[in-house]
Coordinates of C-alpha atoms in Angstrom, one line a residue:
M187 CA 11.5 22.1 -2.0
S188 CA 9.4 19.5 -0.2
K189 CA 8.8 19.5 3.6
P190 CA 12.0 18.7 5.4
T191 CA 11.8 15.5 7.5
N192 CA 15.5 15.1 8.3
W193 CA 17.4 18.2 9.2
D194 CA 20.8 16.6 8.6
D195 CA 19.7 15.8 5.0
F196 CA 18.5 19.4 4.7
E197 CA 21.9 20.7 5.6
K198 CA 23.5 18.4 3.1
L199 CA 21.1 19.6 0.4
I200 CA 22.0 23.3 1.1
H201 CA 25.7 22.4 1.2
A202 CA 25.6 20.7 -2.1
A203 CA 23.5 23.4 -3.7
M204 CA 25.9 26.1 -2.5
Y205 CA 29.3 24.5 -2.9
N206 CA 28.8 22.0 -5.7
D207 CA 26.1 23.5 -7.9
L208 CA 26.3 27.2 -7.5
R209 CA 29.9 27.2 -6.3
V210 CA 29.5 30.2 -4.1
A211 CA 30.5 30.9 -0.5
P212 CA 27.3 31.1 1.5
E213 CA 28.6 33.8 3.8
E214 CA 29.0 36.1 0.8
R215 CA 25.5 35.7 -0.7
P216 CA 21.9 36.3 0.5
L217 CA 19.9 33.0 0.4
L218 CA 16.4 32.6 -0.9
L219 CA 14.5 29.6 0.4
A220 CA 11.2 28.4 -1.1
A221 CA 9.1 27.2 1.8
P222 CA 6.4 24.6 1.2
T223 CA 3.1 26.3 1.8
A224 CA 2.0 23.8 4.5
L225 CA 5.2 24.3 6.5
D226 CA 4.6 25.4 10.1
M227 CA 6.5 28.2 11.9
R228 CA 8.6 25.8 13.9
A229 CA 10.0 24.2 10.8
L230 CA 10.5 27.6 9.1
T231 CA 12.4 28.8 12.2
K232 CA 14.6 25.7 12.0
M233 CA 15.4 26.4 8.4
A234 CA 16.4 30.0 9.2
Q235 CA 18.6 28.8 12.1
I236 CA 20.5 26.4 9.8
A237 CA 20.9 29.2 7.1
F238 CA 22.3 31.7 9.6
E239 CA 24.1 29.5 12.2
T240 CA 25.4 26.7 10.1
F241 CA 26.1 28.5 6.8
G242 CA 26.5 32.0 8.0
V243 CA 24.5 33.7 5.2
P244 CA 24.3 37.5 5.5
A245 CA 20.6 37.6 4.7
L246 CA 17.7 35.3 4.0
W247 CA 14.5 35.4 2.1
M248 CA 11.8 32.8 3.0
I249 CA 9.0 32.8 0.4
Q250 CA 6.2 30.3 0.1
S251 CA 6.5 28.2 -3.0
A252 CA 2.9 29.0 -4.0
T253 CA 3.9 32.6 -4.4
L254 CA 6.9 31.7 -6.5
G255 CA 4.9 29.6 -8.8
V256 CA 2.4 32.4 -9.5
V257 CA 5.2 34.9 -10.0
A258 CA 6.9 32.6 -12.5
A259 CA 3.6 32.7 -14.5
G260 CA 3.9 36.5 -14.8
S261 CA 1.5 37.6 -12.0
V262 CA 1.2 38.2 -8.3
T263 CA -2.3 36.9 -8.0
G264 CA -3.5 33.5 -9.0
L265 CA -4.4 30.0 -7.7
A266 CA -1.2 27.9 -7.2
V267 CA -1.7 24.2 -7.8
E268 CA 1.6 22.6 -6.8
F269 CA 2.2 18.9 -7.8
G270 CA 4.7 17.1 -5.6
A271 CA 5.8 13.5 -5.1
R272 CA 3.3 12.9 -2.3
S273 CA 0.6 15.4 -2.7
V274 CA -1.0 18.3 -4.6
T275 CA -1.3 21.6 -2.7
V276 CA -3.8 24.2 -3.8
T277 CA -3.2 27.7 -2.5
P278 CA -4.7 31.1 -3.4
V279 CA -2.2 33.9 -3.9
F280 CA -3.2 37.5 -3.8
D281 CA -0.9 40.4 -4.5
G282 CA 2.1 38.3 -3.9
Y283 CA 1.0 36.7 -0.6
A284 CA -0.1 33.1 -0.2
I285 CA -3.4 32.8 1.7
S286 CA -2.3 29.8 3.8
A287 CA -5.6 29.6 5.7
A288 CA -7.3 28.7 2.4
T289 CA -4.8 25.9 1.4
V290 CA -6.2 22.5 0.5
M291 CA -4.0 19.4 0.2
V292 CA -4.9 16.3 -1.8
P293 CA -2.8 13.3 -0.8
I294 CA -2.1 12.2 -4.4
G295 CA 1.2 13.0 -5.9
G296 CA 3.6 11.7 -8.6
D297 CA 4.7 8.8 -6.5
L298 CA 1.2 7.5 -6.0
I299 CA 0.5 7.8 -9.8
T300 CA 3.6 5.8 -10.4
D301 CA 2.5 3.1 -7.9
H302 CA -0.9 3.0 -9.5
L303 CA 0.6 2.6 -12.9
M304 CA 2.7 -0.3 -11.6
R305 CA -0.4 -2.1 -10.3
L306 CA -2.2 -1.6 -13.6
L307 CA 0.8 -3.0 -15.5
T308 CA 1.0 -5.9 -13.2
E309 CA -2.7 -6.6 -14.0
R310 CA -1.7 -6.6 -17.6
G311 CA 0.9 -9.3 -17.0
Y312 CA 4.1 -7.3 -16.6
S313 CA 6.2 -7.5 -13.5
F314 CA 7.9 -4.4 -12.0
T315 CA 9.0 -5.0 -8.4
T316 CA 12.5 -3.7 -7.8
T317 CA 13.6 -0.1 -7.2
A318 CA 15.2 0.0 -10.7
E319 CA 12.1 -1.4 -12.3
R320 CA 10.0 1.3 -10.5
E321 CA 12.2 3.9 -12.2
I322 CA 11.3 2.4 -15.5
V323 CA 7.6 2.7 -14.6
R324 CA 8.2 6.3 -13.6
D325 CA 9.8 7.0 -17.0
I326 CA 6.8 5.4 -18.7
K327 CA 4.5 7.7 -16.7
E328 CA 6.5 10.8 -17.6
K329 CA 6.8 10.0 -21.3
L330 CA 3.5 8.3 -22.2
C331 CA 0.8 8.9 -19.6
F332 CA -1.9 11.4 -20.4
V333 CA -5.2 12.8 -19.0
T334 CA -8.2 12.1 -21.1
P335 CA -11.1 14.6 -21.3
D336 CA -13.6 11.7 -21.4
F337 CA -12.5 8.9 -19.1
E338 CA -15.6 6.7 -19.4
G339 CA -15.6 7.1 -23.2
E340 CA -11.9 6.4 -23.5
L341 CA -12.3 3.4 -21.3
A342 CA -15.1 2.0 -23.4
L343 CA -13.2 2.6 -26.5
A344 CA -10.2 0.7 -25.1
A345 CA -12.4 -2.2 -24.0
D346 CA -13.8 -2.5 -27.5
G347 CA -10.3 -2.5 -29.0
G348 CA -10.7 1.1 -30.3
A349 CA -7.7 2.5 -32.1
G350 CA -7.5 6.1 -30.9
P351 CA -4.2 8.0 -31.4
D352 CA -3.2 7.3 -27.8
S353 CA -5.0 4.0 -27.2
E354 CA -2.0 1.8 -27.6
R355 CA 1.7 2.7 -27.2
T356 CA 4.9 0.7 -27.1
Y357 CA 7.9 1.1 -24.7
E358 CA 11.3 -0.5 -25.0
L359 CA 12.8 -1.8 -21.8
P360 CA 16.5 -1.6 -21.0
D361 CA 16.9 -5.3 -22.0
G362 CA 15.5 -4.7 -25.4
Q363 CA 12.1 -6.2 -24.8
V364 CA 9.2 -4.1 -26.2
I365 CA 6.0 -4.0 -24.2
T366 CA 2.6 -2.7 -25.3
I367 CA 0.6 -0.4 -23.0
S368 CA -3.0 0.8 -23.6
S369 CA -5.6 2.1 -21.2
E370 CA -3.1 2.1 -18.3
L371 CA -1.7 5.3 -19.7
F372 CA -4.8 7.3 -18.9
R373 CA -6.1 5.3 -16.0
A374 CA -3.0 6.0 -13.9
P375 CA -3.3 9.8 -13.7
E376 CA -7.1 9.6 -13.5
I377 CA -6.7 9.1 -9.8
L378 CA -6.3 12.9 -9.5
F379 CA -9.9 13.2 -10.5
R380 CA -11.2 9.9 -9.0
P381 CA -9.0 9.1 -5.9
A382 CA -11.1 6.1 -5.1
L383 CA -9.5 4.3 -8.1
A384 CA -6.3 4.1 -6.0
G385 CA -8.1 3.4 -2.8
V386 CA -7.6 6.9 -1.5
E387 CA -10.3 8.7 0.5
A388 CA -9.9 12.3 -0.6
V389 CA -11.6 15.0 -2.6
S390 CA -10.8 15.2 -6.3
L391 CA -8.4 17.9 -7.6
P392 CA -11.2 20.0 -9.1
D393 CA -13.1 19.8 -5.8
A394 CA -10.0 20.8 -3.9
I395 CA -9.6 23.8 -6.2
L396 CA -13.2 24.9 -5.6
V397 CA -12.8 24.5 -1.8
A398 CA -9.6 26.6 -1.8
V399 CA -11.3 29.3 -3.8
M400 CA -14.4 29.4 -1.7
R401 CA -12.3 29.9 1.4
T402 CA -11.2 33.3 0.1
E403 CA -13.2 36.6 -0.1
P404 CA -16.0 36.6 -2.7
E405 CA -14.4 39.5 -4.6
L406 CA -11.2 37.4 -5.2
R407 CA -12.8 34.2 -6.5
R408 CA -13.3 35.1 -10.2
E409 CA -9.7 36.4 -10.5
L410 CA -8.3 33.3 -8.9
L411 CA -10.2 31.0 -11.1
S412 CA -9.1 32.9 -14.2
R413 CA -5.5 32.3 -13.4
I414 CA -4.8 28.8 -12.2
V415 CA -1.1 28.0 -12.2
I416 CA -0.1 24.4 -12.2
T417 CA 3.5 23.6 -11.3
G418 CA 5.8 20.6 -10.4
G419 CA 6.9 17.6 -12.4
P420 CA 3.5 15.8 -12.6
S421 CA 1.8 19.0 -13.8
A422 CA 3.4 18.4 -17.2
T423 CA 1.1 15.4 -17.9
R424 CA -0.5 15.9 -21.3
G425 CA -4.1 17.0 -21.1
L426 CA -4.1 17.9 -17.4
G427 CA -4.8 21.6 -17.8
D428 CA -7.7 21.0 -20.3
R429 CA -9.3 18.4 -18.0
I430 CA -9.1 20.7 -15.0
E431 CA -10.9 23.4 -17.0
L432 CA -13.5 20.9 -18.2
E433 CA -14.3 19.6 -14.7
L434 CA -14.5 23.1 -13.2
A435 CA -16.9 24.1 -16.0
R436 CA -19.2 21.3 -14.9
I437 CA -19.4 22.6 -11.3
L438 CA -19.1 26.4 -11.7
P439 CA -21.9 28.7 -12.6
D440 CA -22.2 29.4 -16.3
D441 CA -20.9 33.0 -15.9
V442 CA -17.7 31.9 -14.1
I443 CA -14.9 30.8 -16.4
S444 CA -11.8 29.0 -15.2
H445 CA -8.4 29.2 -17.0
V446 CA -5.3 27.2 -16.5
V447 CA -2.2 29.3 -17.4
T448 CA -0.4 27.7 -20.3
S449 CA 3.4 27.1 -20.0
S450 CA 5.9 24.6 -21.2
A451 CA 6.6 21.4 -19.3
R452 CA 10.1 22.7 -18.4
E453 CA 8.6 26.0 -17.0
R454 CA 6.1 24.1 -14.9
K455 CA 8.8 21.8 -13.5
Y456 CA 11.1 24.6 -12.6
A457 CA 8.5 27.3 -11.7
T458 CA 9.7 27.7 -8.1
W459 CA 13.2 28.4 -9.3
I460 CA 12.0 30.7 -12.0
G461 CA 9.8 32.7 -9.6
G462 CA 12.7 32.9 -7.1
S463 CA 15.0 34.3 -9.8
I464 CA 12.4 37.0 -10.7
I465 CA 11.8 38.1 -7.1
G466 CA 15.5 38.1 -6.3
S467 CA 16.0 40.7 -9.0
L468 CA 13.3 43.0 -7.9
T469 CA 14.2 45.6 -5.2
A470 CA 10.5 46.1 -4.3
F471 CA 10.5 42.8 -2.4
H472 CA 13.7 43.5 -0.3
S473 CA 11.6 44.5 2.7
H474 CA 11.1 40.8 3.3
I475 CA 14.7 40.0 3.8
I476 CA 15.9 38.8 7.2
T477 CA 19.4 40.1 7.9
A478 CA 21.9 38.4 10.1
D479 CA 21.8 41.4 12.4
E480 CA 18.0 41.2 12.7
F481 CA 18.1 37.5 13.3
N482 CA 20.6 37.9 16.1
A483 CA 18.9 40.8 17.7
C484 CA 15.3 39.6 17.5
G485 CA 15.8 35.8 17.8
P486 CA 14.9 33.2 15.2
A487 CA 11.2 32.9 15.8
K488 CA 10.4 36.6 15.9
A489 CA 12.6 37.4 12.9
V490 CA 10.9 34.7 10.8
A491 CA 7.4 35.8 11.9
R492 CA 8.2 39.4 11.0
R493 CA 9.6 38.8 7.5
M494 CA 8.0 35.6 6.3
W495 CA 6.4 36.1 3.0

Protein backbone atom coordinates (compact mmCIF):
# COMPACT_ATOMS: atom_id res chain seq x y z
CA MET A 1 0.00 0.00 0.00
CA SER A 2 1.38 3.42 -0.95
CA LYS A 3 1.01 6.50 1.22
CA PRO A 4 -2.65 7.65 1.17
CA THR A 5 -3.14 11.14 -0.26
CA ASN A 6 -6.92 11.10 -0.60
CA TRP A 7 -8.87 9.56 2.26
CA ASP A 8 -12.06 9.18 0.21
CA ASP A 9 -10.11 7.05 -2.24
CA PHE A 10 -8.61 5.10 0.67
CA GLU A 11 -12.12 4.28 1.92
CA LYS A 12 -13.13 3.17 -1.57
CA LEU A 13 -10.06 0.94 -1.76
CA ILE A 14 -10.86 -0.77 1.55
CA HIS A 15 -14.52 -1.11 0.54
CA ALA A 16 -13.60 -2.73 -2.77
CA ALA A 17 -11.10 -5.07 -1.13
CA MET A 18 -13.57 -6.20 1.52
CA TYR A 19 -16.79 -6.46 -0.45
CA ASN A 20 -15.67 -7.11 -4.03
CA ASP A 21 -12.41 -9.05 -3.71
CA LEU A 22 -12.54 -10.84 -0.35
CA ARG A 23 -16.35 -10.81 -0.13
CA VAL A 24 -16.41 -10.61 3.64
CA ALA A 25 -18.29 -8.42 6.09
CA PRO A 26 -15.67 -6.13 7.68
CA GLU A 27 -17.49 -6.10 11.02
CA GLU A 28 -16.94 -9.86 11.25
CA ARG A 29 -13.20 -10.04 10.48
CA PRO A 30 -10.04 -8.50 11.96
CA LEU A 31 -8.22 -6.32 9.44
CA LEU A 32 -4.47 -6.22 8.79
CA LEU A 33 -3.19 -3.05 7.14
CA ALA A 34 0.32 -2.78 5.71
CA ALA A 35 1.51 0.71 6.55
CA PRO A 36 4.14 2.41 4.38
CA THR A 37 7.31 2.73 6.43
CA ALA A 38 7.48 6.50 6.03
CA LEU A 39 3.89 7.10 7.16
CA ASP A 40 3.56 9.48 10.11
CA MET A 41 1.48 8.89 13.23
CA ARG A 42 -1.24 11.29 12.11
CA ALA A 43 -1.87 9.30 8.94
CA LEU A 44 -1.71 5.99 10.81
CA THR A 45 -4.31 7.27 13.26
CA LYS A 46 -6.56 8.33 10.39
CA MET A 47 -6.29 4.87 8.86
CA ALA A 48 -7.30 3.31 12.18
CA GLN A 49 -10.26 5.66 12.52
CA ILE A 50 -11.55 4.69 9.08
CA ALA A 51 -11.14 0.99 9.86
CA PHE A 52 -13.03 1.17 13.15
CA GLU A 53 -15.49 4.03 12.61
CA THR A 54 -16.39 3.58 8.95
CA PHE A 55 -16.10 -0.18 8.52
CA GLY A 56 -16.64 -1.32 12.10
CA VAL A 57 -13.86 -3.91 12.17
CA PRO A 58 -13.62 -5.78 15.50
CA ALA A 59 -9.82 -5.63 15.55
CA LEU A 60 -6.95 -4.11 13.58
CA TRP A 61 -3.29 -4.89 12.94
CA MET A 62 -1.13 -2.11 11.53
CA ILE A 63 2.24 -3.46 10.47
CA GLN A 64 4.94 -1.65 8.55
CA SER A 65 5.35 -2.96 5.03
CA ALA A 66 9.11 -3.35 5.51
CA THR A 67 8.50 -5.95 8.19
CA LEU A 68 6.05 -7.84 6.00
CA GLY A 69 8.54 -7.99 3.14
CA VAL A 70 11.23 -9.49 5.35
CA VAL A 71 8.78 -11.97 6.87
CA ALA A 72 7.72 -13.04 3.37
CA ALA A 73 11.37 -13.91 2.71
CA GLY A 74 11.33 -16.28 5.69
CA SER A 75 12.99 -14.17 8.35
CA VAL A 76 12.33 -11.49 10.96
CA THR A 77 15.62 -9.67 10.45
CA GLY A 78 16.86 -8.18 7.20
CA LEU A 79 17.17 -5.07 5.10
CA ALA A 80 13.91 -4.27 3.30
CA VAL A 81 14.33 -2.52 -0.04
CA GLU A 82 10.82 -1.63 -1.20
CA PHE A 83 10.31 -0.53 -4.79
CA GLY A 84 7.24 1.59 -5.39
CA ALA A 85 5.83 3.74 -8.17
CA ARG A 86 7.47 6.94 -6.92
CA SER A 87 10.38 5.86 -4.73
CA VAL A 88 12.55 3.14 -3.26
CA THR A 89 12.51 2.86 0.53
CA VAL A 90 15.32 1.14 2.41
CA THR A 91 14.51 0.08 5.98
CA PRO A 92 16.42 -2.16 8.41
CA VAL A 93 14.20 -4.70 10.19
CA PHE A 94 15.38 -6.40 13.37
CA ASP A 95 13.50 -9.15 15.17
CA GLY A 96 10.29 -8.20 13.36
CA TYR A 97 10.47 -4.47 14.03
CA ALA A 98 11.22 -1.86 11.37
CA ILE A 99 13.91 0.60 12.49
CA SER A 100 12.16 3.64 11.03
CA ALA A 101 14.81 6.08 12.23
CA ALA A 102 17.27 4.41 9.86
CA THR A 103 15.00 4.53 6.81
CA VAL A 104 16.40 6.06 3.62
CA MET A 105 14.22 6.98 0.65
CA VAL A 106 15.43 7.35 -2.93
CA PRO A 107 13.00 9.40 -5.11
CA ILE A 108 13.21 6.99 -8.04
CA GLY A 109 10.45 4.46 -8.59
CA GLY A 110 8.79 2.51 -11.34
CA ASP A 111 7.03 5.57 -12.78
CA LEU A 112 10.27 7.50 -13.22
CA ILE A 113 11.93 4.52 -14.91
CA THR A 114 8.97 4.39 -17.31
CA ASP A 115 9.25 8.13 -17.97
CA HIS A 116 12.98 7.81 -18.61
CA LEU A 117 12.39 4.93 -21.02
CA MET A 118 9.83 7.08 -22.87
CA ARG A 119 12.42 9.83 -23.30
CA LEU A 120 15.02 7.36 -24.54
CA LEU A 121 12.59 5.86 -27.05
CA THR A 122 11.68 9.36 -28.23
CA GLU A 123 15.37 10.02 -28.87
CA ARG A 124 15.40 6.84 -30.95
CA GLY A 125 12.60 8.25 -33.10
CA TYR A 126 9.53 6.62 -31.59
CA SER A 127 6.63 8.66 -30.25
CA PHE A 128 4.81 7.70 -27.06
CA THR A 129 2.79 10.62 -25.69
CA THR A 130 -0.72 9.55 -24.70
CA THR A 131 -1.74 7.75 -21.52
CA ALA A 132 -2.43 4.58 -23.51
CA GLU A 133 0.99 4.81 -25.15
CA ARG A 134 2.62 5.27 -21.77
CA GLU A 135 1.09 1.94 -20.73
CA ILE A 136 2.78 0.38 -23.75
CA VAL A 137 6.12 1.74 -22.56
CA ARG A 138 5.43 0.39 -19.09
CA ASP A 139 4.81 -3.03 -20.62
CA ILE A 140 8.09 -2.80 -22.54
CA LYS A 141 9.85 -1.92 -19.30
CA GLU A 142 8.38 -4.84 -17.39
CA LYS A 143 8.98 -7.41 -20.14
CA LEU A 144 12.29 -6.37 -21.67
CA CYS A 145 14.29 -4.01 -19.45
CA PHE A 146 17.25 -5.38 -17.53
CA VAL A 147 20.04 -4.17 -15.27
CA THR A 148 23.50 -4.77 -16.64
CA PRO A 149 26.48 -5.60 -14.39
CA ASP A 150 28.73 -3.42 -16.57
CA PHE A 151 26.94 -0.28 -17.73
CA GLU A 152 29.90 1.40 -19.41
CA GLY A 153 30.95 -1.80 -21.16
CA GLU A 154 27.42 -2.56 -22.33
CA LEU A 155 27.03 1.02 -23.57
CA ALA A 156 30.27 0.83 -25.54
CA LEU A 157 29.24 -2.52 -27.02
CA ALA A 158 25.89 -1.10 -28.11
CA ALA A 159 27.57 1.96 -29.64
CA ASP A 160 29.84 -0.30 -31.68
CA GLY A 161 26.90 -2.36 -32.88
CA GLY A 162 27.76 -5.23 -30.60
CA ALA A 163 25.45 -8.21 -30.67
CA GLY A 164 25.14 -9.33 -27.08
CA PRO A 165 22.18 -11.56 -26.18
CA ASP A 166 20.23 -8.57 -24.85
CA SER A 167 21.67 -5.86 -27.08
CA GLU A 168 18.66 -5.65 -29.39
CA ARG A 169 15.06 -6.75 -28.93
CA THR A 170 11.84 -6.30 -30.85
CA TYR A 171 8.39 -5.40 -29.54
CA GLU A 172 5.09 -5.59 -31.38
CA LEU A 173 2.77 -2.62 -30.84
CA PRO A 174 -1.03 -3.04 -30.65
CA ASP A 175 -1.36 -1.86 -34.27
CA GLY A 176 0.97 -4.61 -35.48
CA GLN A 177 4.01 -2.40 -36.00
CA VAL A 178 7.24 -3.97 -34.74
CA ILE A 179 9.83 -1.68 -33.18
CA THR A 180 13.46 -2.40 -32.39
CA ILE A 181 14.91 -1.42 -29.02
CA SER A 182 18.54 -1.63 -27.97
CA SER A 183 20.53 0.17 -25.27
CA GLU A 184 17.36 1.83 -23.96
CA LEU A 185 16.51 -1.43 -22.23
CA PHE A 186 19.41 -1.19 -19.78
CA ARG A 187 19.80 2.58 -19.79
CA ALA A 188 16.32 3.12 -18.31
CA PRO A 189 16.76 1.17 -15.02
CA GLU A 190 20.35 2.41 -14.72
CA ILE A 191 18.95 5.55 -13.07
CA LEU A 192 18.64 3.51 -9.86
CA PHE A 193 22.43 3.49 -9.78
CA ARG A 194 23.05 6.82 -11.55
CA PRO A 195 20.15 9.15 -10.69
CA ALA A 196 21.78 12.03 -12.55
CA LEU A 197 20.97 10.29 -15.84
CA ALA A 198 17.34 11.22 -15.20
CA GLY A 199 18.19 14.66 -13.81
CA VAL A 200 17.51 13.56 -10.23
CA GLU A 201 19.65 14.79 -7.37
CA ALA A 202 19.75 11.80 -5.04
CA VAL A 203 22.05 9.11 -3.73
CA SER A 204 22.26 5.89 -5.69
CA LEU A 205 20.45 2.78 -4.48
CA PRO A 206 23.66 1.09 -3.22
CA ASP A 207 24.62 4.24 -1.33
CA ALA A 208 21.13 4.43 0.20
CA ILE A 209 21.49 0.83 1.37
CA LEU A 210 24.83 1.63 2.97
CA VAL A 211 23.49 4.77 4.68
CA ALA A 212 20.51 2.87 6.13
CA VAL A 213 22.75 0.09 7.45
CA MET A 214 25.21 2.55 8.98
CA ARG A 215 22.35 4.16 10.93
CA THR A 216 21.90 0.93 12.89
CA GLU A 217 23.95 -0.51 15.73
CA PRO A 218 27.34 -1.91 14.58
CA GLU A 219 26.51 -5.44 15.73
CA LEU A 220 23.49 -5.56 13.37
CA ARG A 221 25.16 -4.43 10.17
CA ARG A 222 26.64 -7.68 8.90
CA GLU A 223 23.40 -9.55 9.44
CA LEU A 224 21.38 -6.87 7.65
CA LEU A 225 23.73 -6.85 4.67
CA SER A 226 23.61 -10.64 4.47
CA ARG A 227 19.83 -10.58 4.04
CA ILE A 228 18.74 -7.83 1.65
CA VAL A 229 15.11 -8.34 0.65
CA ILE A 230 13.92 -6.51 -2.48
CA THR A 231 10.17 -6.24 -3.02
CA GLY A 232 7.65 -4.47 -5.23
CA GLY A 233 6.96 -4.67 -8.95
CA PRO A 234 10.16 -2.96 -10.21
CA SER A 235 12.27 -5.29 -8.04
CA ALA A 236 11.58 -8.04 -10.59
CA THR A 237 13.80 -6.30 -13.17
CA ARG A 238 16.26 -8.89 -14.45
CA GLY A 239 19.79 -8.51 -13.08
CA LEU A 240 18.85 -6.07 -10.31
CA GLY A 241 19.85 -8.24 -7.35
CA ASP A 242 23.19 -9.19 -8.88
CA ARG A 243 24.01 -5.55 -9.63
CA ILE A 244 23.19 -4.47 -6.06
CA GLU A 245 25.57 -7.11 -4.72
CA LEU A 246 28.25 -6.07 -7.21
CA GLU A 247 28.03 -2.37 -6.33
CA LEU A 248 28.04 -3.07 -2.59
CA ALA A 249 31.11 -5.28 -2.98
CA ARG A 250 32.92 -2.26 -4.41
CA ILE A 251 32.25 -0.07 -1.39
CA LEU A 252 32.20 -2.55 1.50
CA PRO A 253 35.29 -3.91 3.27
CA ASP A 254 36.56 -7.20 1.82
CA ASP A 255 35.43 -9.19 4.85
CA VAL A 256 31.81 -7.95 4.63
CA ILE A 257 29.60 -9.80 2.17
CA SER A 258 26.19 -8.63 1.00
CA HIS A 259 23.49 -10.96 -0.25
CA VAL A 260 20.19 -10.22 -1.97
CA VAL A 261 17.61 -12.87 -1.09
CA THR A 262 16.50 -14.72 -4.21
CA SER A 263 12.78 -15.10 -4.86
CA SER A 264 10.51 -15.24 -7.88
CA ALA A 265 9.20 -12.11 -9.58
CA ARG A 266 5.70 -12.96 -8.36
CA GLU A 267 6.88 -13.39 -4.76
CA ARG A 268 8.65 -10.03 -4.88
CA LYS A 269 5.62 -8.29 -6.32
CA TYR A 270 3.25 -9.68 -3.68
CA ALA A 271 5.69 -9.87 -0.77
CA THR A 272 3.65 -7.54 1.44
CA TRP A 273 0.54 -9.69 1.04
CA ILE A 274 2.53 -12.90 1.59
CA GLY A 275 4.12 -11.49 4.75
CA GLY A 276 0.73 -10.40 6.03
CA SER A 277 -0.76 -13.85 5.48
CA ILE A 278 2.12 -15.42 7.41
CA ILE A 279 1.85 -13.05 10.36
CA GLY A 280 -1.92 -13.34 10.41
CA SER A 281 -1.59 -17.07 11.03
CA LEU A 282 0.87 -16.77 13.93
CA THR A 283 -0.59 -16.29 17.41
CA ALA A 284 2.76 -14.99 18.68
CA PHE A 285 2.03 -11.64 17.06
CA HIS A 286 -1.51 -11.18 18.39
CA SER A 287 -0.28 -8.84 21.14
CA HIS A 288 -0.07 -6.12 18.48
CA ILE A 289 -3.77 -6.21 17.66
CA ILE A 290 -5.85 -3.11 18.43
CA THR A 291 -9.32 -4.20 19.50
CA ALA A 292 -12.40 -2.06 19.04
CA ASP A 293 -12.77 -1.87 22.83
CA GLU A 294 -9.21 -0.59 23.23
CA PHE A 295 -9.68 1.89 20.39
CA ASN A 296 -12.80 3.31 22.03
CA ALA A 297 -11.35 3.33 25.54
CA CYS A 298 -7.91 4.80 24.79
CA GLY A 299 -8.71 6.96 21.81
CA PRO A 300 -7.29 6.62 18.29
CA ALA A 301 -3.83 8.15 18.77
CA LYS A 302 -2.97 6.33 22.00
CA ALA A 303 -4.24 2.97 20.74
CA VAL A 304 -2.19 3.21 17.54
CA ALA A 305 0.95 4.36 19.37
CA ARG A 306 0.64 1.48 21.83
CA ARG A 307 0.14 -1.31 19.29
CA MET A 308 1.79 -0.08 16.08
CA TRP A 309 4.29 -2.63 14.86
